[in-house]
Coordinates of N, CA and C and ligand atoms in Angstrom, one line a residue:
D1 N 0.9 -1.2 0.0 CA 0.0 0.0 0.0 C 0.9 1.2 0.0
D2 N 1.1 1.9 -1.2 CA 1.9 3.1 -1.2 C 1.1 4.4 -1.3
R3 N -0.2 4.3 -0.9 CA -0.9 5.6 -0.8 C -0.4 6.4 0.3
P4 N -0.7 7.8 0.3 CA -0.3 8.6 1.4 C -1.1 8.1 2.6
L5 N -0.5 8.2 3.8 CA -1.0 7.7 5.0 C -2.2 8.6 5.5
T6 N -3.4 8.0 5.6 CA -4.5 8.7 6.3 C -5.0 7.9 7.5
V7 N -5.2 8.7 8.6 CA -5.7 8.1 9.8 C -7.0 8.8 10.2
A8 N -8.0 7.9 10.4 CA -9.4 8.4 10.7 C -9.7 8.2 12.2
I9 N -10.0 9.3 12.9 CA -10.3 9.1 14.3 C -11.7 9.7 14.6
D10 N -12.5 8.8 15.2 CA -13.9 9.3 15.5 C -14.1 9.0 17.0
G11 N -15.2 9.6 17.5 CA -15.6 9.3 18.9 C -16.5 10.4 19.4
P12 N -17.1 10.2 20.6 CA -18.0 11.2 21.2 C -17.2 12.3 21.8
A13 N -18.0 13.3 22.3 CA -17.4 14.5 22.8 C -16.4 14.2 24.0
A14 N -15.3 14.9 24.0 CA -14.3 14.9 25.1 C -13.7 13.4 25.3
S15 N -13.8 12.6 24.3 CA -13.2 11.3 24.4 C -11.7 11.4 24.4
G16 N -11.1 12.5 23.9 CA -9.7 12.7 23.8 C -9.2 12.5 22.3
K17 N -10.2 12.5 21.4 CA -9.8 12.2 20.0 C -9.0 13.4 19.4
G18 N -9.3 14.6 19.8 CA -8.6 15.8 19.2 C -7.2 15.8 19.6
T19 N -7.0 15.6 20.9 CA -5.6 15.6 21.5 C -4.8 14.5 20.9
L20 N -5.4 13.3 20.8 CA -4.7 12.2 20.2 C -4.4 12.5 18.7
A21 N -5.4 13.0 18.0 CA -5.2 13.3 16.5 C -4.0 14.3 16.3
K22 N -4.0 15.3 17.1 CA -2.9 16.3 17.0 C -1.5 15.7 17.3
R23 N -1.4 14.9 18.3 CA -0.1 14.3 18.6 C 0.3 13.2 17.6
L24 N -0.7 12.5 17.1 CA -0.3 11.5 16.1 C 0.1 12.1 14.8
A25 N -0.5 13.3 14.4 CA -0.1 14.0 13.2 C 1.3 14.4 13.3
V26 N 1.7 14.9 14.5 CA 3.1 15.4 14.7 C 4.1 14.2 14.5
L27 N 3.7 13.1 15.2 CA 4.5 11.9 15.1 C 4.7 11.3 13.7
L28 N 3.6 11.4 12.9 CA 3.6 10.8 11.6 C 4.0 11.8 10.5
G29 N 4.2 13.1 10.9 CA 4.6 14.1 10.0 C 3.6 14.4 8.9
V30 N 2.3 14.4 9.3 CA 1.2 14.8 8.3 C 0.4 15.8 9.0
P31 N -0.4 16.6 8.2 CA -1.3 17.6 8.8 C -2.5 17.0 9.5
H32 N -3.0 17.8 10.4 CA -4.2 17.4 11.2 C -5.4 18.3 10.9
L33 N -6.5 17.7 10.7 CA -7.8 18.5 10.6 C -8.8 18.1 11.7
D34 N -9.2 19.1 12.5 CA -10.2 18.9 13.5 C -11.5 19.2 12.8
T35 N -12.2 18.2 12.3 CA -13.4 18.5 11.4 C -14.6 19.0 12.2
G36 N -14.6 18.9 13.6 CA -15.6 19.5 14.4 C -15.7 21.0 14.2
L37 N -14.5 21.6 14.0 CA -14.4 23.0 13.8 C -15.2 23.5 12.6
L38 N -15.3 22.7 11.6 CA -16.1 23.0 10.4 C -17.6 23.2 10.8
Y39 N -18.1 22.2 11.5 CA -19.5 22.3 11.9 C -19.7 23.4 12.9
R40 N -18.8 23.6 13.8 CA -18.9 24.7 14.7 C -18.9 26.1 14.0
A41 N -18.1 26.2 13.0 CA -18.0 27.5 12.2 C -19.3 27.7 11.4
V42 N -19.9 26.6 10.9 CA -21.1 26.7 10.1 C -22.2 27.1 11.1
G43 N -22.3 26.5 12.3 CA -23.3 26.9 13.3 C -23.2 28.3 13.7
R44 N -22.0 28.9 13.8 CA -21.8 30.3 14.2 C -22.3 31.2 13.1
R45 N -22.0 30.8 11.8 CA -22.4 31.6 10.7 C -24.0 31.7 10.7
V46 N -24.6 30.6 10.9 CA -26.1 30.6 11.0 C -26.6 31.5 12.1
L47 N -26.0 31.5 13.2 CA -26.4 32.3 14.4 C -26.1 33.8 14.0
D48 N -25.0 34.1 13.3 CA -24.7 35.5 12.9 C -25.8 36.0 12.0
D49 N -26.4 35.1 11.1 CA -27.4 35.5 10.2 C -28.8 35.6 10.9
G50 N -28.8 35.3 12.2 CA -30.1 35.4 12.9 C -31.0 34.2 12.6
A51 N -30.5 33.2 12.0 CA -31.3 32.0 11.7 C -31.2 30.9 12.7
D52 N -32.0 29.9 12.5 CA -32.1 28.7 13.4 C -31.1 27.6 12.8
P53 N -30.1 27.2 13.6 CA -29.2 26.2 13.1 C -29.9 24.9 12.6
A54 N -31.1 24.6 13.0 CA -31.8 23.4 12.6 C -32.5 23.7 11.3
D55 N -32.5 24.9 10.8 CA -33.2 25.2 9.5 C -32.2 24.8 8.4
A56 N -32.7 23.8 7.6 CA -31.8 23.1 6.6 C -31.3 24.1 5.6
E57 N -32.2 25.0 5.1 CA -31.8 25.9 4.0 C -30.8 26.9 4.5
A58 N -31.0 27.5 5.7 CA -30.1 28.4 6.3 C -28.7 27.8 6.6
A59 N -28.8 26.5 7.1 CA -27.5 25.8 7.5 C -26.7 25.5 6.2
T60 N -27.4 25.0 5.2 CA -26.7 24.6 4.0 C -26.1 25.9 3.3
A61 N -26.8 27.0 3.3 CA -26.2 28.2 2.7 C -25.0 28.6 3.5
A62 N -25.0 28.5 4.8 CA -23.9 28.9 5.6 C -22.7 28.0 5.3
A63 N -22.9 26.7 5.1 CA -21.8 25.7 4.8 C -21.2 26.0 3.5
V64 N -22.0 26.3 2.5 CA -21.5 26.7 1.2 C -20.7 27.9 1.2
A65 N -21.0 28.9 2.1 CA -20.4 30.2 2.2 C -19.1 30.1 3.1
L66 N -18.9 29.0 3.7 CA -17.8 28.9 4.7 C -16.4 29.2 4.1
V67 N -15.6 30.0 4.8 CA -14.3 30.4 4.3 C -13.2 30.0 5.4
P68 N -12.0 29.7 5.0 CA -11.0 29.3 6.0 C -10.9 30.2 7.2
A69 N -11.1 31.5 7.0 CA -10.9 32.4 8.2 C -12.0 32.1 9.2
D70 N -13.1 31.5 8.9 CA -14.2 31.2 9.8 C -13.6 30.2 10.9
L71 N -12.7 29.4 10.5 CA -12.2 28.4 11.4 C -11.3 29.0 12.5
G72 N -10.9 30.2 12.3 CA -10.0 30.9 13.3 C -10.8 31.7 14.3
R73 N -12.2 31.7 14.2 CA -13.0 32.5 15.2 C -12.7 32.1 16.6
S74 N -12.9 33.0 17.5 CA -12.6 32.7 18.9 C -13.8 32.2 19.7
D75 N -15.0 32.2 19.0 CA -16.2 31.8 19.7 C -16.7 30.4 19.3
L76 N -15.8 29.5 18.9 CA -16.2 28.2 18.5 C -16.4 27.2 19.6
R77 N -16.0 27.5 20.8 CA -16.1 26.6 21.9 C -17.1 27.1 22.9
G78 N -17.7 26.1 23.7 CA -18.7 26.5 24.7 C -20.0 26.0 24.3
P79 N -21.0 26.0 25.2 CA -22.3 25.4 25.1 C -23.1 25.8 23.9
V80 N -23.0 27.2 23.6 CA -23.8 27.7 22.5 C -23.3 27.1 21.1
A81 N -22.0 27.2 21.0 CA -21.4 26.6 19.7 C -21.6 25.1 19.6
D82 N -21.5 24.4 20.8 CA -21.7 22.9 20.8 C -23.0 22.6 20.2
A83 N -24.1 23.3 20.7 CA -25.4 22.9 20.3 C -25.7 23.3 18.9
A84 N -25.2 24.5 18.5 CA -25.4 24.9 17.1 C -24.7 24.0 16.1
A85 N -23.5 23.5 16.5 CA -22.7 22.6 15.6 C -23.5 21.3 15.4
A86 N -24.0 20.7 16.5 CA -24.7 19.5 16.4 C -26.0 19.6 15.6
K87 N -26.6 20.8 15.6 CA -27.9 21.0 14.9 C -27.5 21.0 13.4
V88 N -26.6 21.9 13.0 CA -26.3 22.0 11.5 C -25.7 20.6 11.0
A89 N -25.1 19.9 11.9 CA -24.5 18.6 11.5 C -25.5 17.5 11.1
S90 N -26.7 17.7 11.5 CA -27.7 16.7 11.1 C -28.4 17.1 9.7
V91 N -27.9 18.2 9.1 CA -28.5 18.6 7.8 C -27.7 18.0 6.7
P92 N -28.3 17.1 5.9 CA -27.5 16.5 4.8 C -26.8 17.5 3.9
G93 N -27.4 18.6 3.6 CA -26.8 19.6 2.7 C -25.5 20.2 3.2
V94 N -25.4 20.3 4.6 CA -24.3 20.8 5.3 C -23.1 19.8 5.1
R95 N -23.4 18.5 5.4 CA -22.4 17.5 5.3 C -21.9 17.3 3.9
A96 N -22.8 17.4 2.9 CA -22.3 17.3 1.5 C -21.4 18.5 1.1
A97 N -21.7 19.7 1.6 CA -20.9 20.9 1.3 C -19.5 20.8 1.9
L98 N -19.4 20.1 3.0 CA -18.1 20.0 3.7 C -17.2 18.8 3.3
L99 N -17.8 17.9 2.6 CA -17.2 16.6 2.3 C -15.9 16.8 1.4
E100 N -16.1 17.5 0.3 CA -14.9 17.7 -0.6 C -13.7 18.3 0.0
F101 N -14.0 19.3 0.8 CA -12.9 20.0 1.5 C -12.1 19.0 2.4
Q102 N -12.8 18.2 3.1 CA -12.2 17.2 4.0 C -11.4 16.2 3.2
R103 N -11.9 15.7 2.1 CA -11.2 14.7 1.3 C -10.0 15.3 0.6
R104 N -10.1 16.6 0.2 CA -9.0 17.2 -0.5 C -7.9 17.5 0.5
F105 N -8.2 17.9 1.8 CA -7.3 18.1 2.8 C -6.4 16.8 3.1
A106 N -7.1 15.6 2.9 CA -6.4 14.4 3.2 C -5.6 13.8 2.1
Q107 N -5.7 14.4 0.9 CA -5.1 13.9 -0.3 C -3.7 13.4 -0.2
S108 N -2.8 14.2 0.4 CA -1.4 13.8 0.5 C -1.1 13.3 1.9
G109 N -2.1 12.8 2.6 CA -1.8 12.2 3.9 C -2.3 13.2 5.0
A110 N -2.9 12.6 6.0 CA -3.4 13.5 7.1 C -4.0 12.6 8.2
V111 N -4.2 13.3 9.4 CA -5.0 12.7 10.4 C -6.3 13.6 10.6
L112 N -7.4 13.0 10.4 CA -8.7 13.8 10.6 C -9.4 13.2 11.8
D113 N -10.0 14.1 12.6 CA -10.9 13.6 13.7 C -12.2 14.2 13.7
G114 N -13.2 13.4 14.0 CA -14.6 13.9 14.0 C -15.6 12.8 14.4
R115 N -16.7 12.6 13.6 CA -17.7 11.6 14.0 C -17.9 10.6 12.9
D116 N -17.6 11.0 11.6 CA -17.9 10.2 10.4 C -16.7 10.0 9.5
I117 N -15.5 10.1 10.1 CA -14.3 10.1 9.2 C -14.1 8.7 8.7
G118 N -14.1 7.7 9.6 CA -13.9 6.3 9.1 C -15.1 5.7 8.4
T119 N -16.3 6.2 8.6 CA -17.4 5.7 7.9 C -17.8 6.4 6.6
V120 N -17.6 7.7 6.5 CA -18.0 8.4 5.3 C -16.9 9.2 4.6
V121 N -16.2 10.0 5.4 CA -15.2 10.9 4.8 C -14.0 10.2 4.2
L122 N -13.4 9.3 5.0 CA -12.2 8.5 4.5 C -12.5 7.0 4.7
P123 N -13.4 6.4 4.0 CA -13.7 5.0 4.2 C -12.6 4.1 3.9
D124 N -11.6 4.6 3.1 CA -10.4 3.8 2.8 C -9.2 4.1 3.6
A125 N -9.3 4.8 4.7 CA -8.2 5.2 5.5 C -7.4 3.9 6.0
Q126 N -6.1 4.0 6.0 CA -5.3 2.8 6.4 C -5.5 2.5 7.9
V127 N -5.7 3.5 8.7 CA -5.9 3.3 10.1 C -7.2 4.0 10.6
K128 N -8.0 3.3 11.3 CA -9.2 3.9 11.9 C -9.3 3.6 13.4
L129 N -9.4 4.7 14.1 CA -9.5 4.5 15.6 C -10.9 5.1 16.0
F130 N -11.6 4.4 16.9 CA -12.8 4.9 17.5 C -12.5 5.1 19.0
V131 N -12.3 6.4 19.4 CA -11.9 6.7 20.7 C -13.2 7.0 21.6
T132 N -13.2 6.4 22.7 CA -14.4 6.5 23.6 C -14.0 6.6 25.1
A133 N -14.9 7.0 25.9 CA -14.7 7.0 27.4 C -16.1 7.1 28.0
G134 N -16.2 6.8 29.3 CA -17.5 6.9 30.0 C -18.0 8.4 30.0
L135 N -19.3 8.5 30.1 CA -19.9 9.9 30.1 C -19.3 10.7 31.2
D136 N -19.3 10.2 32.5 CA -18.8 11.0 33.6 C -17.4 11.5 33.4
V137 N -16.5 10.6 32.9 CA -15.1 10.9 32.7 C -15.1 12.1 31.7
R138 N -15.8 11.9 30.6 CA -15.8 12.9 29.5 C -16.3 14.3 30.0
A139 N -17.4 14.2 30.8 CA -18.0 15.5 31.3 C -17.0 16.2 32.2
R140 N -16.3 15.4 33.0 CA -15.3 15.9 34.0 C -14.2 16.6 33.2
R141 N -13.7 15.9 32.1 CA -12.6 16.5 31.3 C -13.1 17.9 30.7
R142 N -14.3 17.9 30.1 CA -14.8 19.1 29.5 C -14.9 20.2 30.5
H143 N -15.5 19.8 31.7 CA -15.6 20.8 32.8 C -14.3 21.4 33.2
Q144 N -13.3 20.6 33.3 CA -11.9 21.0 33.7 C -11.3 21.9 32.6
E145 N -11.6 21.6 31.4 CA -11.1 22.4 30.2 C -11.7 23.8 30.3
L146 N -13.0 23.8 30.5 CA -13.7 25.1 30.5 C -13.2 26.0 31.7
M147 N -13.0 25.3 32.9 CA -12.5 26.0 34.1 C -11.1 26.6 33.8
A148 N -10.3 25.8 33.1 CA -8.9 26.3 32.8 C -9.0 27.5 31.9
R149 N -10.0 27.6 31.1 CA -10.1 28.7 30.1 C -10.6 29.9 30.8
G150 N -11.3 29.7 32.0 CA -11.8 30.8 32.7 C -13.2 31.4 32.2
G151 N -13.7 32.4 32.8 CA -15.0 33.0 32.4 C -16.1 32.2 33.1
N152 N -17.3 32.3 32.4 CA -18.5 31.8 33.0 C -18.6 30.3 32.6
V153 N -18.5 29.4 33.6 CA -18.5 28.0 33.3 C -19.8 27.3 33.8
P154 N -20.5 26.6 33.0 CA -21.7 25.9 33.4 C -21.3 24.8 34.5
D155 N -22.2 24.5 35.4 CA -21.8 23.5 36.4 C -21.7 22.1 35.8
F156 N -21.1 21.2 36.5 CA -20.8 19.8 36.0 C -22.0 19.1 35.5
E157 N -23.1 19.2 36.3 CA -24.3 18.5 35.9 C -24.9 18.9 34.6
M158 N -24.8 20.3 34.4 CA -25.3 20.9 33.2 C -24.4 20.4 32.0
I159 N -23.1 20.4 32.2 CA -22.2 20.0 31.1 C -22.5 18.5 30.7
R160 N -22.7 17.7 31.8 CA -22.9 16.2 31.5 C -24.3 16.0 30.8
A161 N -25.3 16.8 31.2 CA -26.6 16.6 30.6 C -26.5 17.1 29.1
E162 N -25.9 18.2 28.8 CA -25.8 18.7 27.4 C -24.9 17.7 26.6
M163 N -23.9 17.2 27.2 CA -23.0 16.2 26.5 C -23.8 15.0 26.1
A164 N -24.6 14.5 27.1 CA -25.4 13.2 26.8 C -26.4 13.5 25.7
A165 N -27.0 14.6 25.7 CA -28.0 15.0 24.7 C -27.3 15.1 23.3
R166 N -26.2 15.7 23.2 CA -25.5 15.9 22.0 C -25.0 14.5 21.4
D167 N -24.4 13.7 22.3 CA -24.0 12.3 21.9 C -25.2 11.6 21.3
E168 N -26.3 11.7 22.0 CA -27.5 10.9 21.6 C -27.9 11.4 20.2
A169 N -27.9 12.7 20.0 CA -28.3 13.3 18.7 C -27.3 12.8 17.6
D170 N -26.0 12.8 17.9 CA -25.0 12.4 17.0 C -25.1 11.0 16.6
R171 N -25.5 10.1 17.6 CA -25.6 8.7 17.3 C -26.9 8.3 16.6
T172 N -27.9 9.1 16.7 CA -29.2 8.6 16.2 C -29.7 9.4 14.9
R173 N -28.9 10.4 14.5 CA -29.3 11.1 13.3 C -29.2 10.2 12.1
A174 N -30.0 10.6 11.0 CA -30.0 9.8 9.8 C -28.8 10.0 9.0
A175 N -28.3 11.3 9.0 CA -27.1 11.6 8.1 C -25.8 11.3 8.9
A176 N -25.0 10.4 8.4 CA -23.7 10.1 8.9 C -23.7 10.0 10.5
P177 N -24.4 9.1 11.1 CA -24.5 9.0 12.5 C -23.1 8.6 13.1
L178 N -22.8 9.0 14.3 CA -21.6 8.5 15.0 C -21.7 7.0 15.3
R179 N -20.8 6.3 14.7 CA -20.6 4.9 15.0 C -19.2 4.4 14.6
P180 N -18.7 3.4 15.2 CA -17.4 2.9 14.8 C -17.5 2.3 13.4
A181 N -16.5 2.5 12.5 CA -16.5 1.8 11.2 C -16.2 0.3 11.6
D182 N -16.7 -0.6 10.7 CA -16.5 -2.0 10.9 C -15.0 -2.4 11.2
D183 N -14.1 -1.7 10.5 CA -12.7 -2.0 10.6 C -12.0 -1.0 11.5
A184 N -12.7 -0.4 12.5 CA -12.0 0.5 13.4 C -11.6 -0.2 14.6
A185 N -10.4 0.2 15.2 CA -10.0 -0.3 16.5 C -10.6 0.6 17.6
I186 N -11.2 0.0 18.6 CA -11.8 0.8 19.7 C -10.7 1.1 20.8
L187 N -10.6 2.4 21.1 CA -9.7 2.8 22.2 C -10.4 3.5 23.3
D188 N -10.6 2.8 24.4 CA -11.3 3.3 25.5 C -10.3 4.1 26.4
T189 N -10.5 5.4 26.5 CA -9.5 6.2 27.3 C -10.0 6.5 28.7
S190 N -11.0 5.9 29.2 CA -11.6 6.2 30.5 C -10.5 6.2 31.6
S191 N -9.6 5.3 31.5 CA -8.5 5.2 32.6 C -7.1 5.5 32.0
L192 N -7.1 6.2 30.9 CA -5.8 6.5 30.3 C -5.6 8.0 30.2
D193 N -4.4 8.5 30.5 CA -4.1 9.9 30.3 C -3.7 10.0 28.8
A194 N -3.5 11.3 28.4 CA -3.3 11.5 26.9 C -2.0 10.8 26.4
S195 N -1.0 10.7 27.2 CA 0.3 10.0 26.7 C 0.0 8.5 26.6
E196 N -0.7 8.0 27.6 CA -1.0 6.5 27.5 C -1.9 6.2 26.3
A197 N -2.8 7.1 26.0 CA -3.7 6.9 24.9 C -2.9 6.9 23.6
L198 N -1.9 7.9 23.6 CA -1.0 8.0 22.4 C -0.2 6.7 22.2
A199 N 0.3 6.2 23.3 CA 1.1 4.9 23.2 C 0.3 3.8 22.7
R200 N -0.9 3.7 23.2 CA -1.8 2.6 22.6 C -2.1 2.8 21.2
A201 N -2.4 4.0 20.8 CA -2.7 4.3 19.4 C -1.5 4.0 18.5
E202 N -0.3 4.3 19.0 CA 0.9 4.0 18.2 C 1.1 2.5 18.0
A203 N 0.8 1.7 19.0 CA 0.9 0.3 18.9 C -0.1 -0.3 17.9
I204 N -1.3 0.3 18.0 CA -2.4 -0.2 17.0 C -1.9 0.2 15.6
I205 N -1.4 1.3 15.4 CA -1.0 1.8 14.0 C 0.2 0.9 13.5
R206 N 1.2 0.6 14.4 CA 2.3 -0.2 13.9 C 1.7 -1.6 13.5
W207 N 0.8 -2.1 14.3 CA 0.2 -3.4 14.0 C -0.6 -3.4 12.7
K208 N -1.4 -2.4 12.5 CA -2.2 -2.3 11.3 C -1.3 -2.1 10.1
L209 N -0.2 -1.3 10.2 CA 0.6 -1.1 9.0 C 1.7 -2.1 8.8
G210 N 1.8 -3.0 9.9 CA 2.8 -4.1 9.8 C 4.2 -3.5 9.8
V211 N 4.5 -2.5 10.7 CA 5.8 -1.9 10.8 C 6.3 -2.0 12.3
Ligands
CDP301 O1 -14.9 18.5 20.8 P1 -16.2 17.8 20.7 O2 -16.0 16.3 20.5 O3 -17.1 18.1 21.9 O4 -17.0 18.3 19.4 P2 -16.5 18.5 17.9 O5 -15.7 17.3 17.5 O6 -15.9 19.8 17.7 O7 -17.9 18.4 17.1 C1 -19.0 19.3 17.4 C2 -20.2 18.7 16.7 O8 -20.0 18.7 15.3 C3 -20.5 17.2 17.1 O9 -21.3 17.1 18.2 C4 -21.2 16.7 15.8 O10 -22.6 17.0 15.9 C5 -20.6 17.6 14.7 N1 -19.6 16.8 13.9 C6 -20.0 15.9 13.0 O11 -21.2 15.7 12.8 N2 -19.1 15.3 12.2 C7 -17.8 15.5 12.3 N3 -17.0 14.8 11.5 C8 -17.3 16.3 13.3 C9 -18.2 17.0 14.1
CDP302 O1 -11.5 16.1 20.8 P1 -12.3 15.6 22.0 O2 -13.5 16.4 22.3 O3 -12.7 14.1 21.9 O4 -11.4 15.7 23.3 P2 -10.1 16.5 23.5 O5 -10.4 18.0 23.3 O6 -8.9 15.9 22.8 O7 -9.8 16.2 25.1 C1 -10.6 16.7 26.1 C2 -9.7 16.8 27.4 O8 -9.4 15.5 27.9 C3 -8.4 17.6 27.2 O9 -8.3 18.5 28.2 C4 -7.3 16.5 27.3 O10 -6.2 17.0 27.9 C5 -8.0 15.5 28.2 N1 -7.6 14.1 28.0 C6 -7.2 13.5 26.7 O11 -7.2 14.3 25.7 N2 -6.9 12.2 26.6 C7 -7.0 11.4 27.6 N3 -6.7 10.1 27.4 C8 -7.3 11.9 28.8 C9 -7.6 13.2 29.0

């Protein structure tokens, strides 16, 4: 297999997939794309337009109009952006508009993380990881992250409830639902820190590539 190396990483919120994807990309010497940012930026554009992120027409128009600078916005994290992202993400026109960009990004090798990378975006990726962890662990991680960033932080119970609702929406939507690809390796990070998760992922990759 002499194709450029592509690694697909999927999983629910705060499973550690973004941190892992970033570190793997450095290790493998390929670029990294956090595809969640695309949906977050589309959600923000819809809110800017004063429209409802669940409105398919408004969401699709925002996805078609997306420009790279949108990904550098400083308001893409937090509960409002989380909810808007998950709403636009269930619109098929939005997913279709973002698909080509993601595939082109991966053309000469890349690590992509999201929800549908192994199943839809890069079904032929040489390595697929499905990163997961228990809901309480993930909610605690997100709570700590928000606390570290400062400002107004929702309490733990609120974060956990919103996360559970977003996971459920991502898993049960008709368009590209969150699920492990048939050929994905499952990596449960509930009791692993980020370096331990990286070590496991490296071992899986070496085994998959036979190196
Ligand atoms: O960081 P976190 O896992 O909380 O979220 P994210 O990866 O930035 O994704 C935000 C939302 O975008 C998710 O809840 C999904 O609804 C959507 N998303 C998606 O549908 N497909 C992707 N490949 C990436 C994100
Ligand atoms: O991208 P995703 O939403 O799946 O999670 P993340 O942003 O990579 O990680 C959420 C938080 O969990 C970060 O603060 C990480 O430092 C921490 N963490 C991790 O990434 N990996 C672990 N195995 C354990 C914790």
